[in-house]
Amino acid sequence: MRILVLGSGAREHAIVLALRSERAGHALFAAPGNAGIGEDATLVPDLDPNSPGAVTEYADAEGIDLVIIGPEAPLVAGVADALRARGIPAFGPGRAAAQLEGSKAFAKRVMDAAGVPTGRAMRARTRAEVEAALDEYGAPHVVKADGLAAGKGVIVTDDRAAALAHADAYLPFGEVLVEEFLTGPEVSLFFVSDGDTVRALSPAQDFKRAYDGDAGPNTGGMGAYSPLPWLADDFGGEDAFVAEVTRTVAEPVIRTLDAQGTPFVGLLYAGLILTSAGIKVIEFNARFGDPETQVVLARLTSPLSRLLMSAASGHLEDEPEPTFSTDVAVTVVLAGEGYPESPVTGRPLHGMDAAASIPGVHLAHAGTALQDGTLVGTGGRVLSVVATGETFAHARERAYRALAEITLEGSHYRTDIAARVAAD
Ligand code: AMP
Ligand code: GLY
């Protein structure tokens, strides 16, 4: 197949690597991509991934069979709608269904209509409404911006003044959501959907906070692992857990979106929290998670292209369940200096080949570029080191040995990714 992947993160690199590993001889294109993706796909740097017209023209002219949309911005811009209108299969929801991620209030309305278990929440348009909601739920306080905020729109804090200040920062742009605080382990579960049928992938856990011990600010994600062996304790294992979430969350949401005329074709990301009162949804995303994709796709043993093409062309019902390796996967994100507050860019990266030569290790690039032939970090989450192994202890040892090979001045990474499951 001729496949175009939109985006430039480690998630998109992981998608490209999974497509390449099929050895089906796909012709892979990426826009805009990054230096690492450029090793594995043909970059189309001049194509604006957020322009519905430009992407459709390019895909049409180049005879692209399938467009895979990585990040949320092209979804919200309507790129998938334009492609489908031209008859080009696109993996990613249209603008209307992407509101499931783009608007927390829309997501809450869909969850209410679908009867999906989630925490209590109140929408607030004024400071007085925020204060009333904070008092209603008590501490710890959870305040969320309504629109897309690249993982930075959420604050979870015991400090009422900090919660109010966060609300003040976002109220000028629209309403904010004040939520009941939920507690328990978090799970990221991905569902592929063609608007009607769903197929679940293997679950993963993400580490959202910047520093070890879950300290520091929320980030897009500093590491992840898959599968989740501890699901065996409360749910009798992954299959039973996945079946329950499919029945209580994914299928009702997909049915509701279809019934309201906004069918969801693409990746439904359920961010779940396993509370003592049962499984609850914290958020939905309308795209693959980053960095969870790096570990989930590292374990996928059935062809990704067929799964996503079946979804994009409305034939998921005929597609067998995806299969996964019994090997485990761990990914650790190397972040540039100053991430997440004020990223520093342009510093050279060294030791990449030595890191990638460790058995079971591969690198998924995010913020990298070639400057005069030198590989540099362009800030933010620079790359994901991904390691597989028979045990978490083994995969972790490989990932951290690879990180020790890489130098990038001022960079940081968490040292405790998957530490608890490795010790169990
Ligand atoms: P979100 O962007 O909605 O996924 O929120 C980012 C992170 O904030 C989540 O992964 C949780 O760790 C935390 N969080 C969000 N909502 C809640 C909640 N209601 N209770 C506890 N933690 C939450
Ligand atoms: N890792 C969280 C996300 O992709 O939103």
Coordinates of C-alpha atoms and ligand atoms in Angstrom, one line a residue:
M1 CA 0.0 0.0 0.0
R2 CA 0.9 3.6 -0.4
I3 CA 0.4 5.1 3.1
L4 CA 0.7 8.7 4.3
V5 CA 1.3 9.3 8.0
L6 CA 0.5 12.8 9.3
G7 CA 2.5 14.1 12.3
S8 CA 6.0 14.5 13.6
G9 CA 6.1 12.8 17.0
A10 CA 7.5 9.5 18.4
R11 CA 3.9 8.2 18.1
E12 CA 4.1 8.7 14.3
H13 CA 7.6 7.2 14.2
A14 CA 6.2 4.1 16.0
I15 CA 3.4 3.9 13.5
V16 CA 5.8 4.1 10.6
L17 CA 8.1 1.4 12.2
A18 CA 5.1 -0.9 12.7
L19 CA 4.1 -0.5 9.1
R20 CA 7.7 -1.2 8.0
S21 CA 8.1 -4.2 10.1
E22 CA 5.3 -5.9 8.2
R23 CA 7.8 -6.4 5.3
A24 CA 4.9 -6.0 2.9
G25 CA 6.8 -3.4 1.0
H26 CA 4.5 -0.5 1.7
A27 CA 5.6 2.9 0.3
L28 CA 5.5 5.1 3.3
F29 CA 5.3 8.9 3.3
A30 CA 5.2 11.3 6.3
A31 CA 4.3 14.9 6.7
P32 CA 6.1 16.7 8.2
G33 CA 7.9 13.9 10.0
N34 CA 11.2 14.4 11.7
A35 CA 14.8 13.3 11.3
G36 CA 14.2 9.7 12.6
I37 CA 11.0 9.2 10.6
G38 CA 13.0 10.3 7.5
E39 CA 15.1 7.2 7.9
D40 CA 12.0 5.0 7.5
A41 CA 9.7 6.9 5.3
T42 CA 9.8 9.6 2.5
L43 CA 9.3 13.0 4.1
V44 CA 7.0 15.5 2.6
P45 CA 8.2 18.5 4.6
D46 CA 6.3 21.1 2.5
L47 CA 2.9 19.5 3.1
D48 CA 0.9 21.3 5.8
P49 CA -0.7 18.3 7.8
N50 CA -3.4 20.7 9.1
S51 CA -4.6 21.8 5.7
P52 CA -7.6 19.7 4.5
G53 CA -7.2 20.9 1.0
A54 CA -3.4 20.4 0.7
V55 CA -3.5 16.9 2.3
T56 CA -6.3 15.8 0.0
E57 CA -4.6 17.2 -3.2
Y58 CA -1.4 15.5 -2.3
A59 CA -3.0 12.2 -1.4
D60 CA -5.0 12.3 -4.7
A61 CA -2.0 13.2 -6.8
E62 CA 0.3 10.6 -5.3
G63 CA -2.2 7.8 -5.4
I64 CA -2.2 7.3 -1.6
D65 CA -4.3 4.3 -0.5
L66 CA -4.6 5.2 3.2
V67 CA -3.9 8.3 5.3
I68 CA -3.2 7.8 9.0
I69 CA -3.7 10.9 11.1
G70 CA -1.5 11.0 14.2
P71 CA -2.1 14.2 16.2
E72 CA -5.4 15.9 17.1
A73 CA -4.8 19.2 15.3
P74 CA -5.5 17.8 11.7
L75 CA -8.6 16.0 13.0
V76 CA -10.0 19.2 14.5
A77 CA -9.1 21.0 11.3
G78 CA -11.3 18.6 9.3
V79 CA -8.6 16.8 7.4
A80 CA -10.3 13.4 7.6
D81 CA -13.6 14.9 6.4
A82 CA -11.9 16.3 3.3
L83 CA -10.1 13.0 2.5
R84 CA -13.3 10.9 2.9
A85 CA -15.2 13.4 0.7
R86 CA -12.7 12.7 -2.0
G87 CA -13.1 8.9 -1.5
I88 CA -9.6 8.5 0.1
P89 CA -9.6 6.2 3.1
A90 CA -8.5 8.1 6.2
F91 CA -7.8 6.7 9.7
G92 CA -9.0 9.4 12.0
P93 CA -12.4 10.9 12.9
G94 CA -13.9 13.9 11.2
R95 CA -14.0 17.3 12.8
A96 CA -17.4 16.7 14.6
A97 CA -16.4 13.3 16.2
A98 CA -13.0 14.6 17.1
Q99 CA -14.7 17.0 19.6
L100 CA -14.7 13.9 21.8
E101 CA -11.1 15.0 22.5
G102 CA -11.3 18.7 21.5
S103 CA -14.0 19.6 24.0
K104 CA -14.2 18.1 27.5
A105 CA -17.8 19.3 27.7
F106 CA -18.8 17.5 24.5
A107 CA -17.1 14.3 25.9
K108 CA -19.1 14.6 29.1
R109 CA -22.4 15.0 27.1
V110 CA -21.6 11.9 25.0
M111 CA -20.7 9.9 28.1
D112 CA -24.0 10.9 29.8
A113 CA -26.0 9.9 26.7
A114 CA -24.1 6.6 26.4
G115 CA -24.4 5.8 30.1
V116 CA -20.6 5.6 30.4
P117 CA -19.2 5.6 34.0
T118 CA -17.2 8.8 34.7
G119 CA -16.5 11.1 37.6
R120 CA -19.0 13.9 38.5
A121 CA -18.2 17.2 36.9
M122 CA -19.6 20.7 36.7
R123 CA -19.1 23.2 33.9
A124 CA -18.2 26.7 35.1
R125 CA -18.3 30.0 33.1
T126 CA -17.5 32.4 35.9
R127 CA -15.2 32.5 38.9
A128 CA -18.2 32.3 41.2
E129 CA -19.3 29.1 39.5
V130 CA -15.7 27.7 39.8
E131 CA -15.6 28.5 43.5
A132 CA -19.0 26.8 44.1
A133 CA -17.9 23.7 42.3
L134 CA -14.6 23.5 44.2
D135 CA -16.5 23.7 47.5
E136 CA -19.0 21.1 46.3
Y137 CA -16.3 18.4 45.5
G138 CA -13.7 19.5 48.1
A139 CA -9.9 18.8 47.8
P140 CA -8.0 17.5 46.0
H141 CA -9.2 19.8 43.3
V142 CA -9.4 18.9 39.6
V143 CA -9.8 21.8 37.1
K144 CA -9.7 21.3 33.3
A145 CA -9.7 23.7 30.4
D146 CA -12.5 22.8 27.9
G147 CA -10.5 23.0 24.7
L148 CA -7.3 21.4 23.4
A149 CA -4.4 22.3 25.7
A150 CA -1.7 19.7 24.7
G151 CA -1.9 17.9 28.0
K152 CA -1.3 21.1 30.0
G153 CA -5.0 22.1 30.6
V154 CA -5.5 20.0 33.7
I155 CA -4.5 20.7 37.2
V156 CA -4.8 18.3 40.1
T157 CA -4.0 20.0 43.4
D158 CA -4.8 20.3 47.1
D159 CA -4.2 24.0 46.9
R160 CA -7.5 25.9 46.3
A161 CA -5.7 29.1 45.3
A162 CA -3.7 27.2 42.6
A163 CA -6.9 25.6 41.3
L164 CA -8.6 29.0 41.1
A165 CA -5.6 30.6 39.4
H166 CA -5.7 27.7 36.8
A167 CA -9.4 28.4 36.2
D168 CA -8.7 32.1 35.9
A169 CA -6.1 31.4 33.2
Y170 CA -8.6 29.5 31.0
L171 CA -12.0 31.2 31.8
P172 CA -11.3 34.0 29.3
F173 CA -11.2 31.4 26.5
G174 CA -14.4 29.6 27.4
E175 CA -15.8 27.4 30.2
V176 CA -13.8 25.2 32.5
L177 CA -14.7 21.9 34.0
V178 CA -14.4 21.2 37.7
E179 CA -14.3 17.5 38.5
E180 CA -14.6 15.2 41.4
F181 CA -11.1 13.8 42.3
L182 CA -10.8 10.1 41.4
T183 CA -8.2 7.8 42.7
G184 CA -6.8 4.5 41.5
P185 CA -4.4 3.1 38.9
E186 CA -4.7 4.6 35.4
V187 CA -5.0 2.6 32.2
S188 CA -4.8 3.7 28.6
L189 CA -6.9 1.5 26.3
F190 CA -7.0 2.0 22.6
F191 CA -9.9 0.9 20.3
V192 CA -9.8 0.9 16.6
S193 CA -13.3 1.7 15.1
D194 CA -14.9 2.0 11.7
G195 CA -17.8 3.9 13.2
D196 CA -19.7 0.8 14.1
T197 CA -17.4 -2.2 15.1
V198 CA -14.6 -1.8 17.6
R199 CA -11.4 -3.8 18.1
A200 CA -9.3 -3.3 21.3
L201 CA -5.5 -3.2 21.4
S202 CA -3.5 -4.3 24.4
P203 CA -3.7 -1.9 27.4
A204 CA -0.8 0.3 28.6
Q205 CA 0.0 2.6 31.4
D206 CA 1.4 6.1 31.0
F207 CA 3.5 8.2 33.4
K208 CA 2.2 11.7 33.1
R209 CA 4.2 13.6 35.6
A210 CA 7.5 15.1 34.7
Y211 CA 9.7 13.6 37.5
D212 CA 10.4 10.4 39.4
G213 CA 7.8 9.4 42.0
D214 CA 5.0 11.2 40.1
A215 CA 6.4 14.6 41.1
G216 CA 6.3 17.7 39.1
P217 CA 3.9 19.1 36.5
N218 CA 1.7 17.0 34.1
T219 CA 3.3 16.4 30.7
G220 CA 2.2 14.6 27.5
G221 CA 3.7 11.5 29.1
M222 CA 7.2 10.6 30.2
G223 CA 7.1 6.8 29.7
A224 CA 4.8 3.8 29.4
Y225 CA 4.7 0.0 29.6
S226 CA 2.5 -2.8 28.2
P227 CA 0.9 -5.2 29.1
L228 CA -0.5 -4.6 32.6
P229 CA 0.2 -7.8 34.6
W230 CA -1.6 -6.5 37.7
L231 CA -5.0 -6.6 35.8
A232 CA -4.9 -10.3 36.7
D233 CA -5.6 -9.5 40.4
D234 CA -8.8 -7.5 40.1
F235 CA -10.2 -8.6 36.7
G236 CA -8.9 -12.1 36.2
G237 CA -6.6 -10.8 33.4
E238 CA -6.4 -8.6 30.4
D239 CA -9.0 -10.3 28.3
A240 CA -11.7 -10.0 30.9
F241 CA -10.8 -6.3 31.6
V242 CA -10.8 -5.4 27.9
A243 CA -14.1 -7.2 27.4
E244 CA -15.7 -5.2 30.2
V245 CA -14.4 -1.8 28.9
T246 CA -15.5 -2.7 25.4
R247 CA -19.0 -3.4 26.6
T248 CA -19.4 -0.6 29.1
V249 CA -17.4 2.2 27.4
A250 CA -16.3 1.7 23.8
E251 CA -19.4 0.2 22.2
P252 CA -21.9 2.6 23.9
V253 CA -19.8 5.6 22.9
I254 CA -19.3 4.5 19.3
R255 CA -23.1 3.7 19.1
T256 CA -24.0 7.1 20.5
L257 CA -21.7 9.0 18.2
D258 CA -23.1 7.1 15.2
A259 CA -26.7 7.7 16.3
Q260 CA -26.1 11.5 16.6
G261 CA -24.8 11.6 13.1
T262 CA -21.1 12.0 14.0
P263 CA -19.7 8.5 13.4
F264 CA -16.2 7.9 14.9
V265 CA -13.7 6.3 12.4
G266 CA -10.3 6.1 13.9
L267 CA -8.7 5.5 17.3
L268 CA -10.8 5.9 20.4
Y269 CA -8.4 6.3 23.3
A270 CA -10.0 5.6 26.6
G271 CA -8.2 7.1 29.6
L272 CA -9.5 5.1 32.5
I273 CA -9.1 5.1 36.2
L274 CA -9.8 1.9 38.2
T275 CA -11.5 3.3 41.3
S276 CA -12.8 1.3 44.3
A277 CA -16.3 2.0 42.8
G278 CA -15.4 0.5 39.4
I279 CA -13.8 1.5 36.1
K280 CA -14.3 5.2 35.3
V281 CA -13.4 7.3 32.2
I282 CA -11.2 10.3 32.9
E283 CA -10.9 11.4 29.3
F284 CA -11.2 10.4 25.7
N285 CA -8.7 11.2 23.0
A286 CA -9.5 10.8 19.3
R287 CA -6.0 9.5 18.3
F288 CA -3.3 7.2 19.4
G289 CA -1.6 8.1 22.7
D290 CA 2.0 9.2 23.0
P291 CA 4.0 7.5 24.4
E292 CA 1.6 4.5 24.9
T293 CA 1.6 3.8 21.2
Q294 CA 5.4 3.1 21.3
V295 CA 4.8 0.1 23.6
V296 CA 1.5 -1.1 22.3
L297 CA 2.7 -1.3 18.7
A298 CA 6.0 -2.8 19.7
R299 CA 4.0 -5.8 20.8
L300 CA 1.6 -6.0 17.9
T301 CA 2.1 -9.1 15.9
S302 CA -0.7 -8.8 13.3
P303 CA -0.5 -6.3 10.5
L304 CA -1.2 -2.7 11.5
S305 CA -1.9 -1.6 7.9
R306 CA -4.8 -4.1 7.5
L307 CA -6.4 -3.2 10.8
L308 CA -6.3 0.6 10.1
M309 CA -7.3 0.1 6.4
S310 CA -10.3 -2.1 7.5
A311 CA -11.4 0.7 9.9
A312 CA -10.9 3.5 7.4
S313 CA -12.9 1.6 4.7
G314 CA -15.7 0.4 7.0
H315 CA -14.9 -3.3 7.0
L316 CA -13.6 -3.8 10.5
E317 CA -16.3 -6.5 11.1
D318 CA -14.4 -8.8 8.7
E319 CA -11.0 -8.2 10.4
P320 CA -9.7 -10.7 13.0
E321 CA -8.8 -9.5 16.5
P322 CA -5.3 -8.0 16.6
T323 CA -2.7 -10.2 18.2
F324 CA 0.2 -9.3 20.6
S325 CA 3.5 -10.8 21.6
T326 CA 3.9 -12.2 25.1
D327 CA 7.0 -10.1 25.4
V328 CA 6.6 -6.9 27.4
A329 CA 7.6 -3.4 26.3
V330 CA 8.8 -0.4 28.2
T331 CA 9.4 3.1 26.8
V332 CA 11.2 6.0 28.5
V333 CA 11.0 9.5 27.1
L334 CA 14.1 11.6 26.9
A335 CA 13.0 15.2 27.3
G336 CA 15.0 18.3 26.4
E337 CA 16.2 20.9 28.9
G338 CA 13.3 22.9 30.3
Y339 CA 10.5 20.5 29.3
P340 CA 7.6 21.0 30.0
E341 CA 7.9 24.6 31.0
S342 CA 10.3 26.3 28.6
P343 CA 12.0 23.8 26.2
V344 CA 15.5 24.6 25.0
T345 CA 16.3 23.6 21.4
G346 CA 19.2 23.0 19.0
R347 CA 21.6 20.9 21.1
P348 CA 23.4 18.0 19.4
L349 CA 22.4 14.4 20.2
H350 CA 25.1 11.7 20.5
G351 CA 25.2 8.0 21.1
M352 CA 22.1 7.1 19.1
D353 CA 23.6 4.3 17.1
A354 CA 25.1 2.7 20.2
A355 CA 21.8 2.9 22.0
A356 CA 19.8 1.4 19.0
S357 CA 22.3 -1.5 18.7
I358 CA 21.3 -2.9 22.1
P359 CA 19.2 -6.0 21.5
G360 CA 15.5 -5.4 21.8
V361 CA 15.9 -1.6 21.7
H362 CA 14.7 0.8 19.1
L363 CA 14.4 4.6 19.1
A364 CA 11.3 6.5 18.2
H365 CA 12.2 10.1 17.3
A366 CA 10.0 13.1 18.2
G367 CA 11.9 16.4 18.5
T368 CA 14.9 15.7 16.3
A369 CA 16.2 17.4 13.2
L370 CA 19.3 17.4 11.0
Q371 CA 21.2 20.7 11.1
D372 CA 24.2 20.7 8.7
G373 CA 24.4 16.9 8.9
T374 CA 24.3 16.9 12.8
L375 CA 21.4 15.3 14.6
V376 CA 20.0 17.9 17.1
G377 CA 17.2 17.9 19.7
T378 CA 14.6 20.4 18.9
G379 CA 13.1 20.5 22.4
G380 CA 10.2 18.9 24.2
R381 CA 9.9 15.2 24.2
V382 CA 13.0 14.6 22.0
L383 CA 12.7 10.8 21.6
S384 CA 11.3 7.6 23.1
V385 CA 13.7 4.8 23.9
V386 CA 11.6 1.6 23.4
A387 CA 12.7 -1.8 24.8
T388 CA 11.1 -5.2 24.7
G389 CA 12.0 -8.3 26.7
E390 CA 10.7 -11.4 28.3
T391 CA 10.2 -9.6 31.7
F392 CA 9.9 -6.0 32.8
A393 CA 13.2 -6.2 34.6
H394 CA 14.8 -7.3 31.3
A395 CA 13.1 -4.6 29.2
R396 CA 13.9 -1.9 31.8
E397 CA 17.5 -2.9 32.0
R398 CA 17.8 -2.6 28.2
A399 CA 15.9 0.8 28.0
Y400 CA 18.1 2.4 30.7
R401 CA 21.3 0.9 29.2
A402 CA 20.3 2.6 25.9
L403 CA 19.6 5.9 27.6
A404 CA 23.0 5.8 29.3
E405 CA 24.5 5.7 25.8
I406 CA 22.7 8.9 24.6
T407 CA 24.0 12.4 25.5
L408 CA 22.0 15.6 25.0
E409 CA 23.1 18.5 27.2
G410 CA 20.5 19.5 29.8
S411 CA 18.1 16.6 29.0
H412 CA 16.2 14.6 31.6
Y413 CA 14.2 11.4 31.9
R414 CA 12.4 9.5 34.6
T415 CA 14.3 6.6 36.2
D416 CA 11.2 4.8 37.6
I417 CA 9.2 3.9 34.5
A418 CA 7.7 0.4 35.0
A419 CA 9.8 0.0 38.2
R420 CA 6.9 -1.3 40.2
V421 CA 5.8 -4.0 37.8
A422 CA 9.5 -5.0 37.3
A423 CA 9.7 -5.6 41.1
D424 CA 6.4 -7.6 41.4
Ligands
AMP1 P1 -6.6 14.5 31.2 O1 -5.9 15.4 30.3 O2 -8.1 14.7 31.4 O3 -6.3 13.1 30.9 O4 -5.9 14.6 32.7 C1 -4.5 14.4 32.8 C2 -4.2 13.7 34.1 O5 -4.8 14.4 35.2 C3 -4.9 12.3 34.1 O6 -4.1 11.3 33.5 C4 -4.9 12.0 35.6 O7 -3.7 11.6 36.1 C5 -5.2 13.4 36.2 N1 -6.7 13.6 36.3 C6 -7.6 14.0 35.4 N2 -8.8 14.0 35.9 C7 -8.8 13.5 37.1 C8 -9.7 13.3 38.1 N3 -11.0 13.5 38.0 N4 -9.3 12.7 39.3 C9 -8.0 12.5 39.5 N5 -7.0 12.7 38.6 C10 -7.4 13.2 37.4
GLY2 N1 -0.1 10.0 26.8 C1 -1.2 10.7 26.9 C2 -1.8 11.2 25.6 O1 -1.4 10.8 24.5 O2 -2.7 12.0 25.6

